[in-house]
Amino acid sequence: MFVYADHAATTKMSDAALKAYTQTASAVYGNASSLHSAGQRAQEILTDCRERIARILDCDARELYFTSGGSESDNQAILSAAYAGAKKGKKKIVSTAIEHHAVLHTLKKLGREGFEIVLLPVGTEGIVKAEDVRAAIDDSTALVSVMLANNEIGTIQPVEEIGEICKEKGVLFHTDAVQAVGHIPVDVKKIHCDYLALSAHKFCGPKGVGVLYARRGAPLTNLIEGGAQERGKRAGTEDVPAIAAMTVALEASVADMGATSKVLKHLQDKLIAGLSEIEHCALNGDRTKRLPGNTSFCFEGIEGESLLLLLDEKGIEASSGSACTSGSLDPSHVLLAIGRVHDVAHGSLRLTLGGENTEAEADYIVKSVKEVVEYLRGMSPVWRDLQEGRRQYIL
Ligand SMILES: *Cc1c(COP(=O)(O)O)cnc(C)c1O
């Protein structure tokens, strides 16, 4: 059996998105900035896509900027707010310990430039407290950046409450909604955010394209200088076929959201119940306030890398943390933030399912993980020490 269980890393393009992509690429090849008819046809598609995405996010089409994806949108939102704040002497940024590296590394860079970066803790359940955000905001705060849903453990953050607090305090608020858009309802008016980042390849659209929502009036500085595309805020010829495909993928994900989440929740229940039968393991993140597609576990006494490789041999493609951290030996910052010690964090497994996964696949995952964990523990000196009492179990 072959099971793709790494949808948080990326998704396969849907047939409808692929069709929109190829049709647009062959029929609408003009440069959207050109004045001739081929260019105008491309411009019309951009206008149409922007309006359709605006309807879904509940904003004005002029508040949307097409970018190269989630990382670029996060960078532009954070740097824009930070530099605008610095001009007014505000150099404090409040965020969380579990943000994606697109946010964390941007904040780190600002830290080197003299900004004060506060990363709030998230507790064992992996959710930041809105009241902690309130307490961290002071007169020098330029920006609050809190993700909508975490990419490793799937926990959903209280962004609506945080947005209210930021609005009340007059502080800019950015949310990285890359894991949420197309999967759970996202409405920029309800969140009261000034910026929001989304990425097409996380909801069955193409890679390398995304959107930055910037509320009308929110500061926006360019990361890329050049032509006057995107109201002068993001230079570079627009990838019209990718934008058309992203729009189709987003509309389909939103239309199917209710039915898909029902299926995913059922599969998630199966995975959590099945994997919990393994001794000395634990679910990562809150049991209920999580994305329906995300199941993340830590197993004591094994190496996540070996687990992944053996699962891959069985046809199961999963992840240990985020795709960005895989390949490095550092344990995930998210797992450390929810209190997993290094050894335990190394034994992690992230299973992220999508609408096309089936019940038979979930059963196969449970059976295979049980087999592989048992096999690896059978060879592990750490597991023997635990079993023979020379080490204390943590989980
Ligand atoms: C994938 C992801 C990103 C990066 O998006 P790209 O389009 O791959 O640059 C940022 N934030 C989160 C939460 C993500 O899951």
XYZ file of C-alpha atoms and ligand atoms in Angstrom:
410
model
C 0.000 0.000 0.000
C 1.180 3.540 -0.700
C 0.094 6.310 1.667
C 1.043 9.966 1.359
C 0.767 11.303 4.914
C 2.783 14.511 4.673
C 0.216 17.103 3.587
C 1.587 19.721 6.010
C 4.851 19.677 4.018
C 3.060 20.019 0.723
C 0.108 18.634 -1.221
C -0.353 17.172 -4.665
C -1.982 19.663 -7.031
C -5.658 18.858 -7.559
C -6.758 17.874 -11.078
C -8.822 21.052 -11.312
C -5.863 23.238 -10.290
C -3.562 21.447 -12.718
C -6.095 21.942 -15.501
C -6.418 25.655 -14.692
C -2.635 25.882 -14.666
C -2.020 24.236 -18.044
C -4.949 25.930 -19.760
C -3.918 29.368 -18.545
C -0.257 28.747 -19.341
C -1.023 27.834 -22.932
C -3.865 30.247 -23.655
C -2.971 33.309 -21.564
C 0.736 33.761 -22.017
C 0.755 37.558 -22.133
C 2.536 39.710 -19.590
C -0.168 41.221 -17.368
C 1.591 44.594 -17.583
C 1.482 44.703 -21.401
C -1.040 47.001 -23.026
C -1.931 44.699 -25.922
C -4.807 42.239 -25.825
C -2.714 39.248 -24.691
C -1.499 41.322 -21.752
C -4.986 42.540 -20.945
C -6.313 38.994 -20.900
C -3.656 38.121 -18.308
C -4.547 41.250 -16.306
C -8.231 40.272 -16.356
C -7.388 36.877 -14.896
C -5.386 38.518 -12.100
C -8.275 40.859 -11.314
C -10.753 38.000 -11.329
C -8.565 35.784 -9.102
C -7.910 38.603 -6.648
C -11.654 39.224 -6.299
C -12.437 35.541 -5.829
C -9.770 35.150 -3.129
C -10.923 38.390 -1.448
C -14.459 36.988 -1.240
C -13.156 33.911 0.570
C -10.982 35.845 3.028
C -13.669 38.542 3.524
C -11.565 41.512 2.422
C -11.163 43.989 -0.413
C -9.334 42.719 -3.510
C -6.982 45.713 -3.229
C -5.749 44.363 0.089
C -4.273 41.241 -1.549
C -0.760 40.931 -2.982
C 0.380 37.893 -4.937
C 3.741 36.604 -3.717
C 5.974 33.566 -4.156
C 4.396 31.823 -1.153
C 4.137 31.676 2.605
C 7.759 32.507 3.381
C 7.764 35.678 1.306
C 4.407 36.817 2.681
C 5.578 36.272 6.277
C 8.821 38.149 5.612
C 7.102 41.103 3.976
C 4.438 41.443 6.674
C 6.894 41.308 9.556
C 9.569 43.535 8.048
C 6.974 46.111 6.948
C 5.471 46.378 10.426
C 8.864 46.329 12.150
C 10.442 49.084 10.069
C 7.309 51.243 10.300
C 7.378 50.760 14.082
C 11.071 51.609 14.328
C 10.406 54.985 12.690
C 8.142 55.774 15.648
C 10.642 54.414 18.162
C 8.721 51.144 18.622
C 11.131 48.246 18.431
C 9.431 45.435 20.334
C 7.843 42.444 18.569
C 5.758 39.830 20.364
C 5.457 36.340 18.884
C 5.477 32.703 20.011
C 8.065 29.979 20.424
C 6.305 27.703 17.904
C 6.223 29.879 14.786
C 7.406 28.592 11.409
C 11.019 29.411 10.543
C 9.784 31.924 7.949
C 8.648 33.979 10.960
C 11.271 32.973 13.536
C 14.264 33.576 11.288
C 12.873 36.944 10.175
C 12.495 37.884 13.850
C 16.022 36.672 14.563
C 17.336 38.963 11.832
C 15.394 41.878 13.357
C 16.870 40.950 16.738
C 20.343 41.372 15.260
C 19.226 44.799 13.991
C 18.354 45.912 17.520
C 14.686 44.945 17.813
C 13.494 43.378 21.063
C 11.929 40.001 20.231
C 9.644 38.350 22.792
C 8.737 34.712 22.070
C 5.874 33.675 24.328
C 5.663 30.104 25.686
C 2.813 27.836 24.621
C 2.518 25.326 27.501
C 2.325 21.560 27.087
C -0.832 21.837 24.986
C 0.966 23.952 22.364
C -1.346 26.954 22.494
C -0.356 30.495 23.415
C -2.595 32.319 25.903
C -4.210 35.478 24.592
C -3.758 37.028 28.039
C 0.007 36.427 27.811
C -0.015 38.354 24.540
C -1.895 41.204 26.239
C 0.588 41.248 29.125
C 3.560 41.343 26.736
C 2.303 44.360 24.785
C 3.587 47.768 25.921
C 4.062 51.242 24.447
C 7.131 50.137 22.514
C 5.396 47.206 20.754
C 5.303 47.506 16.960
C 3.884 44.107 16.037
C 2.337 40.898 17.312
C 2.850 37.844 15.079
C 1.021 34.639 16.012
C 0.372 31.778 13.615
C -3.178 30.550 13.074
C -2.360 26.822 13.134
C 0.958 25.166 13.839
C 2.597 23.199 11.043
C 4.178 20.527 13.251
C 1.613 19.705 15.914
C -1.475 21.246 14.297
C -2.593 23.280 17.304
C -4.959 26.171 16.580
C -4.089 29.463 18.253
C -6.647 31.940 19.712
C -6.059 34.495 16.948
C -9.500 36.108 17.165
C -8.920 37.028 20.820
C -5.363 38.122 20.059
C -6.604 40.246 17.156
C -9.127 41.967 19.467
C -6.387 42.725 21.979
C -4.067 44.140 19.305
C -6.838 46.286 17.881
C -7.678 47.617 21.340
C -4.005 48.371 22.033
C -3.335 49.857 18.585
C -0.629 47.310 17.746
C -0.215 45.731 14.300
C -1.096 42.012 14.127
C 0.196 39.476 11.617
C -0.958 35.880 11.401
C 0.769 33.101 9.458
C -2.331 31.254 8.245
C -0.484 28.969 5.819
C -1.638 25.752 7.525
C -5.143 27.020 8.115
C -6.363 28.504 4.844
C -8.336 25.926 2.870
C -8.524 23.648 5.932
C -10.464 25.564 8.576
C -12.541 28.757 8.208
C -10.377 31.886 7.951
C -11.899 35.369 7.876
C -9.624 38.395 8.189
C -12.417 40.567 9.651
C -13.083 38.082 12.454
C -9.358 37.770 13.177
C -8.861 41.578 13.115
C -5.437 41.004 11.585
C -3.479 43.630 9.708
C -1.531 41.006 7.765
C -2.118 37.374 6.853
C 0.064 34.947 4.912
C -1.166 32.002 2.844
C 0.467 29.563 0.445
C -1.137 27.658 -2.438
C 0.797 24.403 -2.158
C -0.669 23.660 1.271
C -4.202 23.389 -0.191
C -3.592 21.470 -3.438
C -2.449 24.466 -5.457
C 0.962 24.886 -7.102
C 4.217 25.523 -5.259
C 5.889 28.924 -5.407
C 2.772 31.082 -5.197
C 0.879 32.623 -2.303
C -0.835 35.734 -1.029
C -0.107 38.456 1.456
C -3.188 40.156 2.856
C -2.313 43.626 4.121
C -5.195 45.624 5.572
C -5.791 48.920 3.844
C -3.566 51.452 5.580
C -1.225 48.867 7.116
C 2.429 49.746 6.412
C 3.911 47.827 3.490
C 7.516 48.005 2.350
C 8.912 46.187 -0.668
C 11.131 43.154 -0.396
C 11.592 43.092 -4.164
C 12.128 46.280 -6.139
C 11.445 46.586 -9.835
C 8.291 47.071 -11.877
C 5.000 48.434 -10.625
C 3.256 45.069 -10.266
C 0.975 44.478 -7.262
C 0.228 48.163 -6.719
C 3.951 48.843 -6.661
C 4.500 46.654 -3.614
C 5.879 43.460 -5.161
C 7.861 43.686 -8.373
C 8.183 40.841 -10.867
C 5.989 39.539 -13.690
C 3.053 37.720 -12.103
C 2.803 33.954 -12.542
C -0.713 34.124 -13.950
C -1.163 30.341 -14.498
C -0.077 29.629 -10.908
C -2.382 32.330 -9.553
C -5.299 30.920 -11.583
C -4.539 27.423 -10.269
C -4.234 28.689 -6.676
C -7.648 30.358 -6.948
C -9.310 27.196 -8.243
C -7.633 25.110 -5.524
C -8.679 27.534 -2.785
C -12.310 27.670 -3.914
C -12.475 23.881 -4.064
C -10.871 23.413 -0.625
C -13.257 25.913 0.916
C -16.301 24.383 -0.806
C -15.315 20.877 0.374
C -14.087 21.974 3.810
C -17.030 20.702 5.825
C -17.036 17.246 4.254
C -13.242 16.950 4.205
C -12.822 17.907 7.862
C -15.444 15.355 8.852
C -13.503 12.594 7.076
C -10.183 13.846 8.444
C -11.480 14.050 12.007
C -12.635 10.454 11.771
C -9.237 9.334 10.448
C -7.496 11.401 13.120
C -9.576 9.709 15.846
C -8.539 6.329 14.419
C -4.862 7.255 14.297
C -4.836 8.718 17.803
C -6.731 5.761 19.292
C -4.597 3.209 17.438
C -1.209 4.769 18.123
C -2.076 5.428 21.780
C -2.112 1.634 22.242
C 1.672 1.691 21.832
C 3.265 1.902 25.289
C 5.299 4.951 26.339
C 4.144 7.364 23.675
C 2.216 10.638 23.729
C 0.196 12.810 21.401
C 1.829 16.189 20.787
C -0.411 19.211 21.251
C -3.967 19.694 22.439
C -6.298 16.774 21.650
C -9.153 18.856 20.248
C -7.904 22.348 19.314
C -5.943 21.002 16.354
C -6.188 20.791 12.588
C -8.292 17.784 11.601
C -5.506 16.439 9.372
C -2.698 16.555 11.949
C -1.643 13.702 14.221
C 1.747 14.139 15.899
C 3.253 11.666 18.361
C 6.436 11.110 20.332
C 7.587 7.555 21.015
C 10.115 6.966 23.751
C 13.279 4.987 23.026
C 13.385 5.369 19.233
C 14.896 7.674 16.625
C 12.372 9.511 14.467
C 14.696 9.294 11.453
C 14.826 5.487 11.546
C 11.071 5.361 12.041
C 10.551 7.482 8.936
C 12.896 5.433 6.782
C 11.286 2.133 7.764
C 7.802 3.568 7.236
C 8.930 4.781 3.813
C 9.959 1.206 2.997
C 6.394 0.200 3.828
C 5.072 2.863 1.441
C 4.141 5.410 4.098
C 5.447 8.933 3.556
C 5.387 10.865 6.816
C 7.590 13.382 8.603
C 9.279 13.822 11.944
C 8.593 17.499 12.334
C 8.534 20.155 9.674
C 10.122 19.529 6.280
C 12.416 22.452 6.995
C 13.848 20.797 10.126
C 14.129 17.291 8.696
C 17.659 16.445 7.758
C 19.039 18.450 10.664
C 19.836 16.728 13.940
C 18.475 19.519 16.101
C 15.226 18.509 17.755
C 12.180 20.479 16.680
C 11.808 23.850 18.415
C 8.061 23.210 18.577
C 8.433 19.916 20.454
C 10.938 21.502 22.839
C 8.486 24.386 23.364
C 5.735 21.992 24.492
C 8.144 20.522 27.026
C 9.428 17.410 25.271
C 13.019 16.738 26.356
C 15.627 16.219 23.594
C 15.572 12.398 23.636
C 11.791 12.249 23.447
C 11.572 15.008 20.825
C 13.868 12.931 18.613
C 11.321 10.113 18.585
C 8.618 12.148 16.871
C 6.283 11.299 14.017
C 4.019 13.737 12.181
C 1.207 12.243 10.121
C -0.716 14.835 8.138
C -3.588 13.507 6.050
C -5.590 15.037 3.227
C -9.019 14.565 1.725
C -7.941 11.657 -0.500
C -6.659 9.468 2.373
C -8.884 6.537 3.314
C -9.869 4.557 6.366
C -7.927 1.533 5.064
C -4.850 3.751 4.847
C -5.284 4.950 8.434
C -5.529 1.308 9.562
C -2.414 0.466 7.579
C -0.535 3.383 9.176
C -1.452 2.239 12.694
C -0.447 -1.363 11.973
C 2.839 -0.317 10.340
C 3.838 2.194 13.033
C 3.191 -0.428 15.717
C 5.414 -2.926 13.886
C 8.209 -0.463 13.205
C 8.237 0.985 16.746
C 8.421 -2.529 18.197
C 11.217 -3.494 15.801
C 13.263 -0.358 16.539
C 12.789 -0.658 20.275
C 13.968 -4.253 20.036
C 17.323 -3.004 18.754
C 17.594 0.116 20.918
C 20.059 0.182 23.845
C 18.093 3.125 25.251
C 14.911 1.049 25.250
C 16.736 -1.822 27.000
C 17.963 0.600 29.688
C 14.408 1.833 30.163
C 13.038 -1.696 30.343
C 15.690 -2.826 32.793
C 15.291 0.189 35.051
C 18.628 1.875 34.367
C 16.734 4.849 32.963
C 13.429 6.414 33.929
C 10.562 6.539 31.449
C 9.461 10.068 30.639
C 6.330 9.205 28.675
C 4.691 25.858 4.598
C 4.618 26.950 5.597
C 5.228 28.186 5.366
C 6.072 28.462 4.155
O 5.298 28.524 2.985
P 6.040 28.391 1.568
O 4.977 28.681 0.577
O 6.533 26.975 1.489
O 7.139 29.384 1.543
C 5.090 29.181 6.323
N 4.372 28.968 7.440
C 3.767 27.796 7.705
C 2.978 27.635 8.953
C 3.884 26.738 6.797
O 3.291 25.582 7.063
